[in-house]
Amino acid sequence: MNTIHIFGRRKMSSKNVPFTIILISVGFFLFGTVWNTGVLHAQAVPSYSFISFQTNYSGIVNFAGSDGYHLKEEEITSRYGKYHIFLEKPLTYYTENIYLFFNEQKELISFTVIFMINENQPRTVLDKLVGSISERLTDKYGPSENEAYAYFKLYENTYELAVRPRQSSSGFAYVSFKHAQRDSDYRDYYVQEIEALENEEIEETVSNF
């Protein structure tokens, strides 16, 4: 996979911008809840902002382009997916990087959101972010099912949600979403595709004898 370089960004002092921006990003930007008569309701399908397992490929591309993301698309040969989209958006304290993987029909299999701390910003910001995200997901989808994670849930036996705890030396926070059945189906497809390519090359080689 091609290396993605982080673009330059305007530096801002944490003293000049209140930490409220992080709470706003978690509360209104991150996980796309529905507000109805003053009560928050969980969506049937886990989502992140405009990204959902029900949103088609072109819809994600269009939304990302209109929302100020740097976007890169590519067709790949990978056990994670056949098509890949990379999205990047610098925020004040951290940069949001999103990696999306799609199957041969361009259905979303999984996506990972990585928050990378910006230059000269304290890494403790990520700890607060991870804690807030974990609380948010607990409220929406129920308690975590794995103590090794900040949050882990197999929701409705279909959607795998995982928030990794930040390592002390790391400048990253990770949140991942996966459609378990699509992932399993694609793994079978990938094995068949690779086997077909292997057999094709072997046949071409054998024909030389």
PDB file of N, CA and C in Angstrom, residues 13 25 64 75 95 180:
ATOM      1  N   SER A  13      -2.188  26.941  19.725  1.00  0.00           N
ATOM      2  CA  SER A  13      -1.893  26.665  21.120  1.00  0.00           C
ATOM      3  C   SER A  13      -3.121  26.128  21.814  1.00  0.00           C
ATOM      4  N   SER A  25     -16.491  17.235  19.125  1.00  0.00           N
ATOM      5  CA  SER A  25     -16.170  16.280  18.059  1.00  0.00           C
ATOM      6  C   SER A  25     -16.692  14.905  18.388  1.00  0.00           C
ATOM      7  N   ALA A  64     -17.164  12.750   1.636  1.00  0.00           N
ATOM      8  CA  ALA A  64     -15.817  13.099   2.078  1.00  0.00           C
ATOM      9  C   ALA A  64     -15.298  14.316   1.329  1.00  0.00           C
ATOM     10  N   GLU A  75      -7.355   0.548  -6.018  1.00  0.00           N
ATOM     11  CA  GLU A  75      -7.706  -0.865  -6.083  1.00  0.00           C
ATOM     12  C   GLU A  75      -6.496  -1.647  -5.603  1.00  0.00           C
ATOM     13  N   THR A  95      -4.912  14.805  14.077  1.00  0.00           N
ATOM     14  CA  THR A  95      -5.316  14.629  12.681  1.00  0.00           C
ATOM     15  C   THR A  95      -6.095  13.327  12.565  1.00  0.00           C
ATOM     16  N   ALA A 180     -18.734  -8.337  10.262  1.00  0.00           N
ATOM     17  CA  ALA A 180     -18.129  -9.658  10.412  1.00  0.00           C
ATOM     18  C   ALA A 180     -18.449 -10.598   9.244  1.00  0.00           C
TER      19      ALA A 180
END
